[in-house]
CSV table of C-alpha atoms and ligand atoms in Angstrom, one decimal:
chain,number,residue,atom,x,y,z
M,1,MET,CA,135.1,176.1,79.8
M,2,ALA,CA,135.7,172.7,81.4
M,3,TYR,CA,134.3,172.2,84.9
M,4,PRO,CA,134.7,169.5,87.6
M,5,ALA,CA,132.3,166.5,87.8
M,6,TRP,CA,130.9,167.5,91.2
M,7,VAL,CA,129.2,170.6,89.6
M,8,ASP,CA,126.7,168.4,87.6
M,9,GLU,CA,126.0,166.3,90.8
M,10,ALA,CA,125.3,169.5,92.8
M,11,TRP,CA,123.2,170.9,90.0
M,12,ASN,CA,121.1,167.7,89.7
M,13,LYS,CA,120.6,167.4,93.4
M,14,SER,CA,119.7,171.1,93.7
M,15,THR,CA,117.2,171.1,90.8
M,16,GLY,CA,115.7,167.9,92.2
M,17,LYS,CA,115.2,169.6,95.5
M,18,ILE,CA,113.7,172.7,93.9
M,19,ARG,CA,111.2,170.4,92.1
M,20,ARG,CA,110.2,168.6,95.2
M,21,THR,CA,109.9,171.7,97.3
M,22,SER,CA,107.8,173.4,94.6
M,23,GLU,CA,105.3,170.6,94.9
M,24,ARG,CA,104.7,171.5,98.5
M,25,ILE,CA,105.1,175.3,98.7
M,26,GLY,CA,103.9,176.2,95.2
M,27,ALA,CA,103.6,180.0,94.6
M,28,SER,CA,104.5,181.1,98.2
M,29,PHE,CA,107.3,183.3,99.4
M,30,PRO,CA,109.9,181.3,101.3
M,31,HIS,CA,112.6,183.1,103.3
M,32,LEU,CA,113.9,180.9,106.1
M,33,SER,CA,113.7,177.1,106.5
M,34,ILE,CA,112.9,176.3,110.1
M,35,ASP,CA,112.8,172.6,111.1
M,36,GLY,CA,113.2,171.6,107.5
M,37,ARG,CA,110.2,173.6,106.1
M,38,TYR,CA,110.4,176.9,104.3
M,39,ASP,CA,108.2,179.6,105.7
M,40,ASP,CA,105.9,181.9,103.7
M,41,GLU,CA,106.5,185.7,103.9
M,42,THR,CA,104.2,188.7,103.6
M,43,ILE,CA,103.7,190.0,100.1
M,44,ASP,CA,106.0,193.0,100.4
M,45,TRP,CA,109.0,191.2,101.9
M,46,TRP,CA,112.3,192.0,100.4
M,47,THR,CA,113.3,188.4,99.6
M,48,ASN,CA,110.2,187.6,97.6
M,49,GLY,CA,112.0,187.6,94.3
M,50,PHE,CA,114.4,184.8,95.2
M,51,TRP,CA,112.0,181.8,94.9
M,52,PRO,CA,110.6,182.8,91.5
M,53,GLY,CA,114.2,183.6,90.5
M,54,LEU,CA,115.4,180.2,91.6
M,55,LEU,CA,112.5,178.7,89.5
M,56,TRP,CA,113.5,180.7,86.5
M,57,VAL,CA,117.2,179.8,86.8
M,58,ALA,CA,116.2,176.1,86.8
M,59,TYR,CA,113.5,176.5,84.1
M,60,ARG,CA,116.0,178.3,81.8
M,61,GLU,CA,118.1,175.2,81.7
M,62,ASN,CA,115.6,172.3,82.0
M,63,GLY,CA,112.4,173.8,80.5
M,64,ASP,CA,110.2,172.3,83.3
M,65,GLU,CA,106.9,174.0,82.7
M,66,SER,CA,105.6,173.4,86.2
M,67,LEU,CA,108.4,175.6,87.5
M,68,ARG,CA,107.6,178.3,85.0
M,69,ARG,CA,103.9,178.3,86.0
M,70,ILE,CA,104.7,178.7,89.7
M,71,ALA,CA,107.2,181.6,88.9
M,72,GLU,CA,104.5,183.3,86.9
M,73,GLU,CA,102.0,182.9,89.7
M,74,CYS,CA,104.4,184.4,92.3
M,75,GLU,CA,104.9,187.4,90.0
M,76,ALA,CA,101.2,188.0,89.6
M,77,LYS,CA,100.6,187.8,93.3
M,78,MET,CA,103.3,190.4,93.9
M,79,ASP,CA,101.2,193.0,92.1
M,80,LYS,CA,99.5,193.5,95.5
M,81,ALA,CA,102.8,194.7,96.9
M,82,PHE,CA,102.8,197.6,94.4
M,83,LEU,CA,99.4,198.8,95.7
M,84,ASP,CA,100.3,198.3,99.4
M,85,PHE,CA,103.4,200.4,98.7
M,86,TYR,CA,104.4,201.3,102.3
M,87,GLY,CA,106.2,198.0,102.7
M,88,LEU,CA,108.5,198.6,99.7
M,89,HIS,CA,111.9,200.2,99.8
M,90,HIS,CA,115.4,200.0,98.2
M,91,ASP,CA,115.0,196.2,97.7
M,92,VAL,CA,112.5,196.4,94.8
M,93,GLY,CA,115.3,195.4,92.5
M,94,PHE,CA,115.8,192.1,94.3
M,95,MET,CA,112.0,191.6,94.2
M,96,TRP,CA,111.2,192.4,90.5
M,97,LEU,CA,114.5,191.7,88.7
M,98,LEU,CA,114.3,188.0,89.7
M,99,SER,CA,110.6,187.7,89.1
M,100,ALA,CA,109.2,190.0,86.4
M,101,VAL,CA,112.4,191.0,84.6
M,102,ALA,CA,113.5,187.4,84.6
M,103,ASP,CA,110.2,186.5,83.0
M,104,PHE,CA,110.4,189.2,80.5
M,105,ARG,CA,114.0,188.3,79.5
M,106,ILE,CA,113.1,184.7,79.1
M,107,THR,CA,109.6,184.8,77.6
M,108,GLY,CA,109.1,188.4,76.4
M,109,ASN,CA,105.9,188.8,78.4
M,110,PRO,CA,104.8,192.4,78.1
M,111,ASP,CA,103.0,192.4,81.5
M,112,SER,CA,106.4,191.5,83.1
M,113,ARG,CA,108.1,194.4,81.3
M,114,ARG,CA,105.5,196.8,82.7
M,115,ARG,CA,106.0,195.4,86.2
M,116,GLY,CA,109.8,195.8,85.9
M,117,LEU,CA,109.5,199.4,84.7
M,118,LEU,CA,107.1,200.2,87.5
M,119,ALA,CA,109.5,198.9,90.1
M,120,ALA,CA,112.4,200.8,88.4
M,121,ASN,CA,110.4,204.0,88.7
M,122,LEU,CA,109.8,203.4,92.4
M,123,LEU,CA,113.5,202.8,92.9
M,124,ALA,CA,114.5,205.9,91.0
M,125,GLY,CA,112.0,207.9,93.1
M,126,ARG,CA,114.1,207.1,96.2
M,127,PHE,CA,117.1,209.1,94.8
M,128,ASN,CA,118.4,212.0,97.0
M,129,HIS,CA,119.6,214.5,94.5
M,130,ALA,CA,121.7,216.6,96.9
M,131,GLY,CA,123.4,213.6,98.4
M,132,ARG,CA,123.5,211.5,95.2
M,133,TYR,CA,122.4,208.3,96.9
M,134,ILE,CA,119.3,206.0,96.9
M,135,ARG,CA,117.9,206.1,100.4
M,136,ALA,CA,117.5,202.8,102.4
M,137,TRP,CA,114.3,201.7,104.1
M,138,ASN,CA,111.5,204.1,105.1
M,139,ASP,CA,110.3,206.2,108.0
M,140,ASP,CA,112.9,208.3,109.7
M,141,LYS,CA,116.0,206.8,108.0
M,142,VAL,CA,116.0,209.6,105.4
M,143,GLY,CA,119.8,209.9,105.3
M,144,TRP,CA,120.6,206.1,105.3
M,145,ALA,CA,122.2,204.2,102.5
M,146,ILE,CA,123.2,200.5,102.6
M,147,ILE,CA,125.7,198.4,100.7
M,148,ASP,CA,122.9,195.8,99.8
M,149,SER,CA,121.4,198.5,97.6
M,150,LEU,CA,124.1,197.9,95.0
M,151,MET,CA,122.3,194.6,94.1
M,152,ASN,CA,119.1,196.6,93.3
M,153,ILE,CA,120.5,199.1,90.9
M,154,PRO,CA,120.8,196.7,87.9
M,155,LEU,CA,117.0,197.2,87.7
M,156,LEU,CA,117.8,200.9,86.8
M,157,HIS,CA,120.3,199.9,84.2
M,158,TRP,CA,117.8,197.4,82.7
M,159,ALA,CA,115.1,200.1,82.6
M,160,SER,CA,117.4,202.4,80.7
M,161,GLU,CA,118.5,199.7,78.3
M,162,GLU,CA,114.9,198.7,77.8
M,163,THR,CA,113.4,202.2,77.3
M,164,GLY,CA,116.4,204.1,75.8
M,165,ASP,CA,115.9,206.7,78.6
M,166,PRO,CA,119.3,207.3,80.4
M,167,ARG,CA,117.8,208.8,83.6
M,168,PHE,CA,117.6,205.4,85.4
M,169,SER,CA,121.1,204.5,84.6
M,170,GLN,CA,122.4,207.9,85.6
M,171,ILE,CA,120.9,207.5,89.0
M,172,ALA,CA,122.5,204.0,89.3
M,173,ARG,CA,125.9,205.4,88.4
M,174,LEU,CA,125.7,208.3,90.9
M,175,HIS,CA,124.6,206.0,93.6
M,176,ALA,CA,127.4,203.4,92.9
M,177,ASP,CA,129.9,206.3,92.9
M,178,LYS,CA,128.7,207.6,96.2
M,179,LEU,CA,129.0,204.1,97.8
M,180,LEU,CA,132.4,203.6,96.2
M,181,GLU,CA,133.6,206.8,97.9
M,182,HIS,CA,132.1,206.3,101.4
M,183,PHE,CA,131.6,202.6,102.0
M,184,VAL,CA,134.8,201.0,100.7
M,185,ARG,CA,137.6,201.2,103.3
M,186,PRO,CA,141.3,201.3,102.5
M,187,ASP,CA,141.8,197.6,103.4
M,188,GLY,CA,139.1,196.6,100.9
M,189,SER,CA,136.3,195.8,103.5
M,190,VAL,CA,133.1,197.7,103.4
M,191,HIS,CA,130.6,199.3,105.8
M,192,HIS,CA,127.0,198.0,105.9
M,193,ILE,CA,125.2,201.3,106.6
M,194,VAL,CA,126.3,204.9,106.2
M,195,GLU,CA,124.1,207.9,107.2
M,196,PHE,CA,124.4,211.1,105.1
M,197,ASP,CA,122.9,214.5,105.8
M,198,PRO,CA,119.8,214.3,103.6
M,199,GLU,CA,119.9,218.1,102.9
M,200,THR,CA,123.6,218.4,101.9
M,201,GLY,CA,124.6,214.8,101.3
M,202,GLU,CA,127.6,215.0,103.6
M,203,PHE,CA,128.8,211.9,105.5
M,204,VAL,CA,127.4,211.8,109.1
M,205,GLN,CA,128.4,208.4,110.4
M,206,ALA,CA,128.7,204.6,109.7
M,207,PHE,CA,126.9,201.8,111.5
M,208,GLY,CA,127.8,198.1,112.0
M,209,GLY,CA,124.3,197.0,110.8
M,210,GLN,CA,123.9,193.3,110.6
M,211,GLY,CA,127.5,192.6,111.4
M,212,TYR,CA,129.3,192.3,114.7
M,213,ALA,CA,130.1,195.9,115.3
M,214,LEU,CA,131.0,199.2,113.8
M,215,GLY,CA,134.3,198.7,111.8
M,216,SER,CA,133.8,194.9,111.6
M,217,ALA,CA,133.3,193.1,108.3
M,218,TRP,CA,129.8,191.6,107.9
M,219,SER,CA,130.5,188.9,105.3
M,220,ARG,CA,127.2,189.1,103.4
M,221,GLY,CA,127.7,192.9,103.2
M,222,GLN,CA,131.1,192.2,101.7
M,223,ALA,CA,129.4,189.8,99.2
M,224,TRP,CA,126.8,192.4,98.3
M,225,ALA,CA,129.5,194.9,97.6
M,226,ILE,CA,131.5,192.5,95.4
M,227,HIS,CA,128.5,191.3,93.5
M,228,GLY,CA,126.9,194.8,93.2
M,229,PHE,CA,130.1,196.4,91.9
M,230,VAL,CA,130.7,193.7,89.3
M,231,LEU,CA,127.1,194.0,88.1
M,232,SER,CA,127.6,197.8,87.8
M,233,TYR,CA,130.6,197.0,85.7
M,234,ASN,CA,128.7,194.5,83.6
M,235,HIS,CA,126.1,197.2,82.8
M,236,THR,CA,128.4,200.2,82.3
M,237,LYS,CA,131.8,198.8,81.4
M,238,GLU,CA,133.2,201.5,83.8
M,239,ARG,CA,136.5,200.1,85.0
M,240,ARG,CA,136.3,201.6,88.5
M,241,TYR,CA,133.4,199.3,89.4
M,242,LEU,CA,135.3,196.2,88.3
M,243,ASP,CA,138.4,197.4,90.3
M,244,ALA,CA,136.2,197.9,93.4
M,245,ALA,CA,134.7,194.4,93.0
M,246,ARG,CA,138.2,193.0,92.8
M,247,ARG,CA,139.4,195.0,95.8
M,248,VAL,CA,136.6,193.8,98.1
M,249,GLY,CA,137.0,190.4,96.5
M,250,HIS,CA,140.7,190.2,97.5
M,251,PHE,CA,139.7,191.1,101.1
M,252,PHE,CA,137.0,188.4,101.1
M,253,ILE,CA,139.3,185.7,99.8
M,254,ALA,CA,142.1,186.7,102.2
M,255,SER,CA,139.7,186.5,105.1
M,256,LEU,CA,138.2,183.1,104.4
M,257,PRO,CA,138.8,180.3,107.0
M,258,ASP,CA,140.3,176.9,106.0
M,259,ASP,CA,136.9,175.4,105.0
M,260,SER,CA,136.1,178.4,102.7
M,261,VAL,CA,132.6,178.8,104.3
M,262,PRO,CA,132.5,182.4,105.6
M,263,PRO,CA,131.8,183.3,109.2
M,264,CYS,CA,128.9,185.8,109.6
M,265,ASP,CA,131.5,188.5,110.2
M,266,PHE,CA,135.1,188.3,109.2
M,267,ARG,CA,136.0,190.5,112.2
M,268,CYS,CA,134.2,189.0,115.2
M,269,PRO,CA,135.7,187.2,118.2
M,270,ASN,CA,136.7,183.7,117.2
M,271,ASP,CA,135.7,181.7,120.2
M,272,GLY,CA,135.7,178.4,118.3
M,273,LEU,CA,132.0,178.8,117.6
M,274,TRP,CA,132.1,181.0,114.6
M,275,ILE,CA,128.6,181.6,113.4
M,276,LYS,CA,128.7,180.6,109.7
M,277,ASP,CA,127.0,182.3,106.8
M,278,ALA,CA,126.8,180.1,103.7
M,279,THR,CA,124.7,182.8,101.9
M,280,ALA,CA,127.7,185.2,101.9
M,281,GLY,CA,129.7,182.3,100.3
M,282,SER,CA,127.3,181.6,97.5
M,283,CYS,CA,126.7,185.3,96.8
M,284,ALA,CA,130.4,186.1,96.6
M,285,ALA,CA,131.2,182.9,94.6
M,286,SER,CA,128.6,183.8,92.0
M,287,ALA,CA,130.1,187.3,91.8
M,288,PHE,CA,133.7,185.9,91.5
M,289,LEU,CA,132.6,184.0,88.3
M,290,ASP,CA,131.5,187.3,86.8
M,291,ILE,CA,134.8,189.0,87.8
M,292,ALA,CA,136.7,186.1,86.3
M,293,ALA,CA,134.7,186.5,83.1
M,294,ALA,CA,135.4,190.2,82.9
M,295,LEU,CA,139.2,189.8,83.3
M,296,PRO,CA,141.9,188.4,81.0
M,297,GLU,CA,142.3,184.7,81.8
M,298,LEU,CA,145.4,184.8,84.0
M,299,ASP,CA,144.0,187.7,86.1
M,300,GLY,CA,140.6,186.0,86.4
M,301,ALA,CA,142.0,182.6,87.4
M,302,LEU,CA,142.3,183.7,91.0
M,303,PHE,CA,138.6,184.5,91.2
M,304,ARG,CA,137.5,181.4,89.3
M,305,ARG,CA,139.6,179.1,91.6
M,306,ALA,CA,138.2,180.8,94.7
M,307,ALA,CA,134.6,180.5,93.4
M,308,GLU,CA,135.1,176.8,92.6
M,309,LYS,CA,136.7,176.1,96.0
M,310,MET,CA,133.9,177.9,97.9
M,311,LEU,CA,131.1,176.3,95.9
M,312,ARG,CA,132.6,172.8,96.4
M,313,SER,CA,132.9,173.4,100.1
M,314,LEU,CA,129.3,174.7,100.3
M,315,TYR,CA,128.2,171.6,98.3
M,316,GLU,CA,130.1,169.2,100.6
M,317,ASN,CA,129.8,170.9,104.0
M,318,CYS,CA,126.5,172.8,103.8
M,319,GLY,CA,124.4,171.0,101.3
M,320,ALA,CA,121.3,169.4,102.8
M,321,TRP,CA,121.3,166.4,100.5
M,322,ASP,CA,120.4,163.4,102.7
M,323,SER,CA,117.3,164.7,104.5
M,324,ASP,CA,113.9,166.0,103.6
M,325,GLU,CA,115.1,169.5,104.4
M,326,GLU,CA,113.5,171.9,101.9
M,327,GLY,CA,116.5,174.3,101.8
M,328,ILE,CA,119.4,173.6,99.6
M,329,LEU,CA,122.2,175.1,101.8
M,330,THR,CA,122.3,175.0,105.6
M,331,LYS,CA,124.4,177.4,107.7
M,332,GLY,CA,122.9,180.6,106.5
M,333,THR,CA,122.7,183.5,109.0
M,334,MET,CA,120.5,186.6,108.8
M,335,ALA,CA,122.4,188.9,111.2
M,336,TYR,CA,125.1,188.5,113.8
M,337,HIS,CA,123.2,189.6,116.8
M,338,GLN,CA,120.0,187.8,116.2
M,339,GLU,CA,119.1,184.3,117.4
M,340,ARG,CA,116.4,183.8,114.7
M,341,GLY,CA,117.7,182.9,111.3
M,342,ARG,CA,121.1,181.6,112.5
M,343,ASN,CA,122.7,178.5,110.8
M,344,VAL,CA,119.6,177.7,108.7
M,345,PRO,CA,118.8,177.6,105.0
M,346,ILE,CA,117.9,181.0,103.7
M,347,ILE,CA,116.4,181.4,100.2
M,348,TYR,CA,119.0,183.8,98.9
M,349,GLY,CA,121.8,181.5,99.8
M,350,ASP,CA,120.0,178.8,97.8
M,351,TYR,CA,119.4,181.2,94.9
M,352,PHE,CA,123.1,182.3,94.6
M,353,PHE,CA,124.3,178.7,94.9
M,354,VAL,CA,122.2,177.5,92.0
M,355,GLU,CA,122.9,180.7,89.9
M,356,ALA,CA,126.7,180.1,90.4
M,357,LEU,CA,126.4,176.4,89.4
M,358,ALA,CA,124.6,177.4,86.3
M,359,LYS,CA,127.4,179.8,85.5
M,360,LEU,CA,130.0,177.0,86.1
M,361,ARG,CA,128.0,174.8,83.7
M,362,GLY,CA,128.4,177.5,81.0
M,363,GLU,CA,125.3,179.7,81.4
M,364,THR,CA,126.2,183.3,80.4
M,365,ARG,CA,122.8,185.0,80.5
M,366,SER,CA,122.5,187.3,83.5
M,367,MET,CA,119.5,187.5,85.8
M,368,TRP,CA,120.7,191.0,86.8
E,1,LIG,N1,119.7,193.4,104.6
E,1,LIG,C1,119.5,192.3,103.8
E,1,LIG,C2,120.4,191.2,104.2
E,1,LIG,O1,120.0,190.5,105.1
E,1,LIG,O2,121.3,190.9,103.6
């Protein structure tokens, strides 16, 4: 499909920046860029898949072997996180889909397949059978589930596709159905966190989580829902997941401000100083391209147009092109009520921006 000229410009600038940043940070684990330099997280941090994922997305298109070597090194280092174990939780999909599974899909490396299956077994082991949900985090949060987890369950679908054993995929469907029932509100917005009774699985209460308040609409949470549901559709072809992605997607598009860069929360006080979250924009835009691809052309056009508009605005209004900033997109925000990680580049914002550009340029292979 034809795409506008700015897309190649944005792609070339982004991959140039990835190359330059890779020369400084190598096989480290960037999360936030503070004062222009990416930090380096502990080995079990949930975002550790995004840097190798970004390297694989670039490598898949340009064959730059130096990027591949760094991605492989990150993946090998992450083996320590398996043994440390206590730091791991529902986000093992983010961690190993974008590192080991990406490697396996691109190169066929058998060690990468083993790592992906090990991570899938850890994720499946978090399933609460009475409640039919995958529990979030650790410690006393035994009844908690969160919307972000929808992005992790493609690891389970991959494990079933890879092994021919349907157990993983069964868990993924049950979890997605539980979230569809309890997280998606009648207006198309979603909760961030819901607590269930871990013995019976009954709904206990919802929490505002990283958004403004209970009942508000944390924009990245909306993006996780849109992206997670369309990925569930891509793996299962179950229409209810595509319909859910469209519904939350309509809410997201209707809530966008004029510049198409989401605020951190769509339902927070607008005092003229809206905290932006470019990461929600890039994650949702990438998902919109999948929704568009799943729909007949005239239905999908709404989502394709929204994705192009958002990505162009991110490129023009948030791209850190003229400085030696290591991040690609500025204006990412971790959580509404937190000073740290506000209006800065965040690695997953960069990842989804580049993933979406690759899709606009015609790439159809999924990283999920
Ligand atoms: N809870 C993961 C995130 O910040 O989106």
